[in-house]
PDB file of C-alpha atoms in Angstrom:
ATOM      1  CA  UNK A 987      25.135  13.064  13.125  1.00  0.00           C
ATOM      2  CA  UNK A 988      22.604  12.678  10.326  1.00  0.00           C
ATOM      3  CA  UNK A 989      22.277  16.451  10.058  1.00  0.00           C
ATOM      4  CA  UNK A 990      25.881  17.420  10.694  1.00  0.00           C
ATOM      5  CA  UNK A 991      26.224  18.759   7.136  1.00  0.00           C
ATOM      6  CA  UNK A 992      23.054  20.836   7.517  1.00  0.00           C
ATOM      7  CA  UNK A 993      24.261  22.397  10.777  1.00  0.00           C
ATOM      8  CA  UNK A 994      27.603  23.221   9.175  1.00  0.00           C
ATOM      9  CA  UNK A 995      25.824  25.019   6.336  1.00  0.00           C
ATOM     10  CA  UNK A 996      23.648  26.894   8.837  1.00  0.00           C
ATOM     11  CA  UNK A 997      26.684  28.019  10.822  1.00  0.00           C
ATOM     12  CA  UNK A 998      28.427  29.160   7.638  1.00  0.00           C
ATOM     13  CA  UNK A 999      25.246  30.806   6.303  1.00  0.00           C
ATOM     14  CA  UNK A1000      25.424  28.883   3.032  1.00  0.00           C
ATOM     15  CA  UNK A1001      21.914  29.833   2.033  1.00  0.00           C
ATOM     16  CA  UNK A1002      21.885  28.611  -1.587  1.00  0.00           C
ATOM     17  CA  UNK A1003      23.049  25.140  -0.587  1.00  0.00           C
ATOM     18  CA  UNK A1004      20.492  24.997   2.202  1.00  0.00           C
ATOM     19  CA  UNK A1005      17.744  25.982  -0.251  1.00  0.00           C
ATOM     20  CA  UNK A1006      18.699  23.092  -2.536  1.00  0.00           C
ATOM     21  CA  UNK A1007      18.659  20.630   0.363  1.00  0.00           C
ATOM     22  CA  UNK A1008      15.326  22.038   1.555  1.00  0.00           C
ATOM     23  CA  UNK A1009      13.808  21.619  -1.914  1.00  0.00           C
ATOM     24  CA  UNK A1010      14.999  18.005  -2.222  1.00  0.00           C
ATOM     25  CA  UNK A1011      13.939  17.179   1.341  1.00  0.00           C
ATOM     26  CA  UNK A1012      10.460  18.642   0.912  1.00  0.00           C
ATOM     27  CA  UNK A1013       9.927  16.690  -2.318  1.00  0.00           C
ATOM     28  CA  UNK A1014      11.046  13.528  -0.527  1.00  0.00           C
ATOM     29  CA  UNK A1015       8.749  14.353   2.440  1.00  0.00           C
ATOM     30  CA  UNK A1016      11.796  14.325   4.702  1.00  0.00           C
ATOM     31  CA  UNK A1017      10.170  16.180   7.576  1.00  0.00           C
ATOM     32  CA  UNK A1018      13.156  15.991   9.915  1.00  0.00           C
ATOM     33  CA  UNK A1019      15.495  17.764   7.507  1.00  0.00           C
ATOM     34  CA  UNK A1020      12.896  20.416   6.630  1.00  0.00           C
ATOM     35  CA  UNK A1021      12.392  21.093  10.344  1.00  0.00           C
ATOM     36  CA  UNK A1022      16.145  21.136  11.035  1.00  0.00           C
ATOM     37  CA  UNK A1023      16.797  23.744   8.332  1.00  0.00           C
ATOM     38  CA  UNK A1024      13.883  26.071   9.135  1.00  0.00           C
ATOM     39  CA  UNK A1025      14.140  25.932  12.923  1.00  0.00           C
ATOM     40  CA  UNK A1026      17.932  25.613  12.936  1.00  0.00           C
ATOM     41  CA  UNK A1027      18.249  28.919  11.100  1.00  0.00           C
ATOM     42  CA  UNK A1028      15.780  30.560  13.459  1.00  0.00           C
ATOM     43  CA  UNK A1029      17.543  29.272  16.585  1.00  0.00           C
ATOM     44  CA  UNK A1030      20.810  30.524  15.106  1.00  0.00           C
ATOM     45  CA  UNK A1031      19.322  34.009  15.274  1.00  0.00           C
ATOM     46  CA  UNK A1032      18.784  34.543  11.546  1.00  0.00           C
ATOM     47  CA  UNK A1033      16.035  37.134  10.948  1.00  0.00           C
ATOM     48  CA  UNK A1034      12.737  35.777   9.676  1.00  0.00           C
ATOM     49  CA  UNK A1035      12.880  38.077   6.647  1.00  0.00           C
ATOM     50  CA  UNK A1036      16.280  36.601   5.725  1.00  0.00           C
ATOM     51  CA  UNK A1037      14.993  33.039   6.165  1.00  0.00           C
ATOM     52  CA  UNK A1038      12.095  33.868   3.850  1.00  0.00           C
ATOM     53  CA  UNK A1039      14.161  35.730   1.237  1.00  0.00           C
ATOM     54  CA  UNK A1040      17.295  33.584   1.185  1.00  0.00           C
ATOM     55  CA  UNK A1041      15.943  30.095   1.897  1.00  0.00           C
ATOM     56  CA  UNK A1042      12.178  29.652   1.472  1.00  0.00           C
ATOM     57  CA  UNK A1043      11.697  31.738  -1.670  1.00  0.00           C
ATOM     58  CA  UNK A1044      14.667  30.179  -3.524  1.00  0.00           C
ATOM     59  CA  UNK A1045      13.391  26.753  -2.481  1.00  0.00           C
ATOM     60  CA  UNK A1046       9.973  27.577  -3.938  1.00  0.00           C
ATOM     61  CA  UNK A1047      11.610  28.614  -7.205  1.00  0.00           C
ATOM     62  CA  UNK A1048      13.619  25.378  -7.371  1.00  0.00           C
ATOM     63  CA  UNK A1049      10.390  23.403  -7.000  1.00  0.00           C
ATOM     64  CA  UNK A1050       8.575  25.669  -9.474  1.00  0.00           C
ATOM     65  CA  UNK A1051      11.342  25.223 -12.072  1.00  0.00           C
ATOM     66  CA  UNK A1052      11.228  21.457 -11.618  1.00  0.00           C
ATOM     67  CA  UNK A1053       7.483  21.589 -12.203  1.00  0.00           C
ATOM     68  CA  UNK A1054       7.870  23.798 -15.303  1.00  0.00           C
ATOM     69  CA  UNK A1055      10.381  21.356 -16.771  1.00  0.00           C
ATOM     70  CA  UNK A1056       8.057  18.450 -15.898  1.00  0.00           C
ATOM     71  CA  UNK A1057      10.600  16.765 -13.638  1.00  0.00           C
ATOM     72  CA  UNK A1058       7.885  16.612 -10.998  1.00  0.00           C
ATOM     73  CA  UNK A1059       4.080  16.625 -11.036  1.00  0.00           C
ATOM     74  CA  UNK A1060       1.675  19.206  -9.632  1.00  0.00           C
ATOM     75  CA  UNK A1061       0.881  16.806  -6.800  1.00  0.00           C
ATOM     76  CA  UNK A1062       4.558  16.583  -5.833  1.00  0.00           C
ATOM     77  CA  UNK A1063       4.854  20.374  -5.919  1.00  0.00           C
ATOM     78  CA  UNK A1064       1.841  20.691  -3.617  1.00  0.00           C
ATOM     79  CA  UNK A1065       3.324  18.129  -1.224  1.00  0.00           C
ATOM     80  CA  UNK A1066       6.561  20.118  -1.102  1.00  0.00           C
ATOM     81  CA  UNK A1067       4.891  23.478  -0.460  1.00  0.00           C
ATOM     82  CA  UNK A1068       2.496  22.065   2.115  1.00  0.00           C
ATOM     83  CA  UNK A1069       5.338  20.515   4.102  1.00  0.00           C
ATOM     84  CA  UNK A1070       7.451  23.665   4.027  1.00  0.00           C
ATOM     85  CA  UNK A1071       4.448  25.805   4.961  1.00  0.00           C
ATOM     86  CA  UNK A1072       3.778  23.613   7.995  1.00  0.00           C
ATOM     87  CA  UNK A1073       7.228  24.141   9.480  1.00  0.00           C
ATOM     88  CA  UNK A1074       7.553  27.784   8.490  1.00  0.00           C
ATOM     89  CA  UNK A1075       4.158  28.569  10.011  1.00  0.00           C
ATOM     90  CA  UNK A1076       5.328  27.056  13.302  1.00  0.00           C
ATOM     91  CA  UNK A1077       7.636  30.069  13.730  1.00  0.00           C
ATOM     92  CA  UNK A1078       4.522  32.078  14.592  1.00  0.00           C
ATOM     93  CA  UNK A1079       4.367  30.224  17.901  1.00  0.00           C
ATOM     94  CA  UNK A1080       7.454  32.134  19.014  1.00  0.00           C
ATOM     95  CA  UNK A1081       5.557  35.413  18.665  1.00  0.00           C
ATOM     96  CA  UNK A1082       1.995  34.804  19.904  1.00  0.00           C
ATOM     97  CA  UNK A1083      -0.525  37.590  19.506  1.00  0.00           C
ATOM     98  CA  UNK A1084      -0.484  40.083  22.362  1.00  0.00           C
ATOM     99  CA  UNK A1085      -0.109  43.816  22.819  1.00  0.00           C
ATOM    100  CA  UNK A1086       3.368  44.427  21.286  1.00  0.00           C
ATOM    101  CA  UNK A1087       3.181  47.622  19.220  1.00  0.00           C
ATOM    102  CA  UNK A1088      -0.593  47.805  19.583  1.00  0.00           C
ATOM    103  CA  UNK A1089      -1.256  47.364  15.857  1.00  0.00           C
ATOM    104  CA  UNK A1090      -3.243  44.590  14.187  1.00  0.00           C
ATOM    105  CA  UNK A1091      -2.771  43.304  10.645  1.00  0.00           C
ATOM    106  CA  UNK A1092      -5.147  41.160   8.613  1.00  0.00           C
ATOM    107  CA  UNK A1093      -3.489  38.834   6.062  1.00  0.00           C
ATOM    108  CA  UNK A1094      -5.768  37.573   3.308  1.00  0.00           C
ATOM    109  CA  UNK A1095      -5.190  35.353   0.292  1.00  0.00           C
ATOM    110  CA  UNK A1096      -7.139  35.908  -2.913  1.00  0.00           C
ATOM    111  CA  UNK A1097      -9.964  33.415  -3.373  1.00  0.00           C
ATOM    112  CA  UNK A1098      -8.243  31.541  -6.221  1.00  0.00           C
ATOM    113  CA  UNK A1099      -4.709  31.942  -4.876  1.00  0.00           C
ATOM    114  CA  UNK A1100      -4.234  28.335  -3.790  1.00  0.00           C
ATOM    115  CA  UNK A1101      -0.734  28.370  -2.237  1.00  0.00           C
ATOM    116  CA  UNK A1102      -0.671  30.346   1.016  1.00  0.00           C
ATOM    117  CA  UNK A1103       3.049  30.152   1.778  1.00  0.00           C
ATOM    118  CA  UNK A1104       3.487  33.814   0.803  1.00  0.00           C
ATOM    119  CA  UNK A1105       0.767  34.886   3.226  1.00  0.00           C
ATOM    120  CA  UNK A1106       2.260  32.703   5.973  1.00  0.00           C
ATOM    121  CA  UNK A1107       5.705  34.252   5.513  1.00  0.00           C
ATOM    122  CA  UNK A1108       4.143  37.716   5.553  1.00  0.00           C
ATOM    123  CA  UNK A1109       2.439  36.885   8.843  1.00  0.00           C
ATOM    124  CA  UNK A1110       5.714  35.687  10.351  1.00  0.00           C
ATOM    125  CA  UNK A1111       7.551  38.875   9.408  1.00  0.00           C
ATOM    126  CA  UNK A1112       4.709  41.032  10.728  1.00  0.00           C
ATOM    127  CA  UNK A1113       4.582  39.150  14.041  1.00  0.00           C
ATOM    128  CA  UNK A1114       8.334  39.388  14.484  1.00  0.00           C
ATOM    129  CA  UNK A1115       8.053  43.131  13.946  1.00  0.00           C
ATOM    130  CA  UNK A1116       5.492  43.590  16.699  1.00  0.00           C
ATOM    131  CA  UNK A1117       2.129  43.189  14.977  1.00  0.00           C
ATOM    132  CA  UNK A1118      -0.827  41.146  16.117  1.00  0.00           C
ATOM    133  CA  UNK A1119      -1.788  39.197  13.002  1.00  0.00           C
ATOM    134  CA  UNK A1120      -5.014  37.585  11.857  1.00  0.00           C
ATOM    135  CA  UNK A1121      -4.641  35.212   8.901  1.00  0.00           C
ATOM    136  CA  UNK A1122      -7.642  34.041   6.901  1.00  0.00           C
ATOM    137  CA  UNK A1123      -5.582  31.592   4.818  1.00  0.00           C
ATOM    138  CA  UNK A1124      -6.436  30.367   1.313  1.00  0.00           C
ATOM    139  CA  UNK A1125      -9.856  30.510  -0.316  1.00  0.00           C
ATOM    140  CA  UNK A1126     -10.942  33.364   1.941  1.00  0.00           C
ATOM    141  CA  UNK A1127     -13.930  35.146   0.458  1.00  0.00           C
ATOM    142  CA  UNK A1128     -13.324  38.864   0.606  1.00  0.00           C
ATOM    143  CA  UNK A1129     -16.942  39.419   1.613  1.00  0.00           C
ATOM    144  CA  UNK A1130     -17.712  42.291   3.933  1.00  0.00           C
ATOM    145  CA  UNK A1131     -14.234  43.340   4.995  1.00  0.00           C
ATOM    146  CA  UNK A1132     -15.581  46.582   6.375  1.00  0.00           C
ATOM    147  CA  UNK A1133     -17.305  44.879   9.317  1.00  0.00           C
ATOM    148  CA  UNK A1134     -14.231  42.814  10.180  1.00  0.00           C
ATOM    149  CA  UNK A1135     -11.911  45.810   9.949  1.00  0.00           C
ATOM    150  CA  UNK A1136     -14.063  47.836  12.336  1.00  0.00           C
ATOM    151  CA  UNK A1137     -14.785  44.991  14.753  1.00  0.00           C
ATOM    152  CA  UNK A1138     -11.163  43.850  15.093  1.00  0.00           C
ATOM    153  CA  UNK A1139      -9.695  47.375  14.786  1.00  0.00           C
ATOM    154  CA  UNK A1140      -7.456  46.490  11.844  1.00  0.00           C
ATOM    155  CA  UNK A1141      -4.589  48.885  11.115  1.00  0.00           C
ATOM    156  CA  UNK A1142      -3.129  47.080   8.106  1.00  0.00           C
ATOM    157  CA  UNK A1143      -4.462  44.859   5.320  1.00  0.00           C
ATOM    158  CA  UNK A1144      -1.963  42.613   3.561  1.00  0.00           C
ATOM    159  CA  UNK A1145      -2.809  40.671   0.426  1.00  0.00           C
ATOM    160  CA  UNK A1146      -0.378  38.339  -1.299  1.00  0.00           C
ATOM    161  CA  UNK A1147      -0.565  37.401  -4.965  1.00  0.00           C
ATOM    162  CA  UNK A1148       2.023  34.993  -6.363  1.00  0.00           C
ATOM    163  CA  UNK A1149       2.592  33.912  -9.957  1.00  0.00           C
ATOM    164  CA  UNK A1150       3.165  30.203  -9.353  1.00  0.00           C
ATOM    165  CA  UNK A1151       1.522  27.668 -11.664  1.00  0.00           C
ATOM    166  CA  UNK A1152      -0.856  26.644  -8.892  1.00  0.00           C
ATOM    167  CA  UNK A1153      -2.077  30.206  -8.360  1.00  0.00           C
ATOM    168  CA  UNK A1154      -5.439  30.412 -10.092  1.00  0.00           C
ATOM    169  CA  UNK A1155      -5.954  34.088  -9.256  1.00  0.00           C
ATOM    170  CA  UNK A1156      -3.567  35.103 -12.037  1.00  0.00           C
ATOM    171  CA  UNK A1157      -4.807  32.853 -14.841  1.00  0.00           C
ATOM    172  CA  UNK A1158      -6.516  34.669 -17.677  1.00  0.00           C
ATOM    173  CA  UNK A1159     -10.051  33.634 -16.721  1.00  0.00           C
ATOM    174  CA  UNK A1160      -9.690  35.043 -13.206  1.00  0.00           C
ATOM    175  CA  UNK A1161      -7.633  38.170 -13.868  1.00  0.00           C
ATOM    176  CA  UNK A1162     -10.698  40.373 -14.288  1.00  0.00           C
ATOM    177  CA  UNK A1163     -12.141  39.185 -10.980  1.00  0.00           C
ATOM    178  CA  UNK A1164      -8.796  39.614  -9.222  1.00  0.00           C
ATOM    179  CA  UNK A1165      -8.457  43.125 -10.643  1.00  0.00           C
ATOM    180  CA  UNK A1166     -11.910  44.081  -9.394  1.00  0.00           C
ATOM    181  CA  UNK A1167     -11.031  42.760  -5.960  1.00  0.00           C
ATOM    182  CA  UNK A1168      -7.907  44.915  -5.876  1.00  0.00           C
ATOM    183  CA  UNK A1169      -9.943  48.021  -6.777  1.00  0.00           C
ATOM    184  CA  UNK A1170     -12.454  47.198  -4.066  1.00  0.00           C
ATOM    185  CA  UNK A1171      -9.734  46.733  -1.461  1.00  0.00           C
ATOM    186  CA  UNK A1172      -7.931  49.972  -2.284  1.00  0.00           C
ATOM    187  CA  UNK A1173     -11.204  51.906  -2.246  1.00  0.00           C
ATOM    188  CA  UNK A1174     -12.279  50.395   1.065  1.00  0.00           C
ATOM    189  CA  UNK A1175      -8.895  51.043   2.660  1.00  0.00           C
ATOM    190  CA  UNK A1176      -8.969  54.685   1.544  1.00  0.00           C
ATOM    191  CA  UNK A1177     -12.451  55.057   3.003  1.00  0.00           C
ATOM    192  CA  UNK A1178     -11.552  53.505   6.362  1.00  0.00           C
ATOM    193  CA  UNK A1179      -8.044  55.012   6.496  1.00  0.00           C
ATOM    194  CA  UNK A1180      -6.393  51.607   6.704  1.00  0.00           C
ATOM    195  CA  UNK A1181      -3.005  50.880   5.164  1.00  0.00           C
ATOM    196  CA  UNK A1182      -2.883  48.256   2.393  1.00  0.00           C
ATOM    197  CA  UNK A1183       0.151  46.275   1.323  1.00  0.00           C
ATOM    198  CA  UNK A1184       0.316  43.954  -1.683  1.00  0.00           C
ATOM    199  CA  UNK A1185       3.004  41.316  -1.777  1.00  0.00           C
ATOM    200  CA  UNK A1186       4.175  38.952  -4.491  1.00  0.00           C
ATOM    201  CA  UNK A1187       5.076  39.187  -8.153  1.00  0.00           C
ATOM    202  CA  UNK A1188       1.528  38.374  -9.275  1.00  0.00           C
ATOM    203  CA  UNK A1189       0.695  42.073  -9.227  1.00  0.00           C
ATOM    204  CA  UNK A1190       2.546  42.405 -12.546  1.00  0.00           C
ATOM    205  CA  UNK A1191      -0.483  40.804 -14.209  1.00  0.00           C
ATOM    206  CA  UNK A1192      -2.540  43.849 -13.214  1.00  0.00           C
ATOM    207  CA  UNK A1193      -0.718  46.793 -14.869  1.00  0.00           C
ATOM    208  CA  UNK A1194      -3.774  49.044 -14.792  1.00  0.00           C
ATOM    209  CA  UNK A1195      -4.090  48.627 -11.057  1.00  0.00           C
ATOM    210  CA  UNK A1196      -0.510  48.355  -9.844  1.00  0.00           C
ATOM    211  CA  UNK A1197      -0.025  52.085 -10.421  1.00  0.00           C
ATOM    212  CA  UNK A1198      -2.711  52.758  -7.791  1.00  0.00           C
ATOM    213  CA  UNK A1199      -0.877  50.801  -5.106  1.00  0.00           C
ATOM    214  CA  UNK A1200       1.945  52.531  -3.289  1.00  0.00           C
ATOM    215  CA  UNK A1201       3.019  49.740  -0.934  1.00  0.00           C
ATOM    216  CA  UNK A1202       4.156  46.569  -2.696  1.00  0.00           C
ATOM    217  CA  UNK A1203       6.925  44.088  -2.022  1.00  0.00           C
ATOM    218  CA  UNK A1204       8.586  41.069  -3.579  1.00  0.00           C
ATOM    219  CA  UNK A1205      11.132  40.505  -0.833  1.00  0.00           C
ATOM    220  CA  UNK A1206      10.286  40.245   2.834  1.00  0.00           C
ATOM    221  CA  UNK A1207      13.109  42.629   3.684  1.00  0.00           C
ATOM    222  CA  UNK A1208      11.097  45.171   1.656  1.00  0.00           C
ATOM    223  CA  UNK A1209       8.015  44.388   3.753  1.00  0.00           C
ATOM    224  CA  UNK A1210      10.035  45.105   6.889  1.00  0.00           C
ATOM    225  CA  UNK A1211      10.974  48.523   5.550  1.00  0.00           C
ATOM    226  CA  UNK A1212       7.341  49.340   4.681  1.00  0.00           C
ATOM    227  CA  UNK A1213       6.007  48.482   8.123  1.00  0.00           C
TER     228      UNK A1213
END
């Protein structure tokens, strides 16, 4: 009864209204409503890419706008994203790693890219399209990717770079380092004949490098088409 309105919106596919409720609920740490929206949509048969594009991303922007206008603090924004990430990530349990299409993807966040929701959503879409996925999460040092790629027989590298206020990889002091990492990744992928995909709007901060990258996406429906 408490979530009757939410279920009605899910059945009617009222995505914008659900995104607003999800944003408010995450800021209020209302775990039950966050879970009901995310898992209710999934159980309804809505594609993971649609859930990401039409619900999660708009919710993130609502929270980001509230932060920009100083309606909420950075701590509140982190609480919101962490809670949403927890329930979105749970969708991976429905597609555990196995054989599927026989391909393996490695999802990596940039070292200063604090929020990992974008990487989590990328993993979900990849899994639901048949990939085995390894996810290093936030603060992953790029290190010797070559050894990992060979050992785990990686077919696809996916890096996600957002432009949220909490993403330190795109602040001026770190842009040079981030740019060098991108060059290193592209060069390594070319050498090992591994596909590389860059997701997120943060790539716009690297105009000299973005021209070298053929596979980029802002929407998860675009990621589906690439893979």
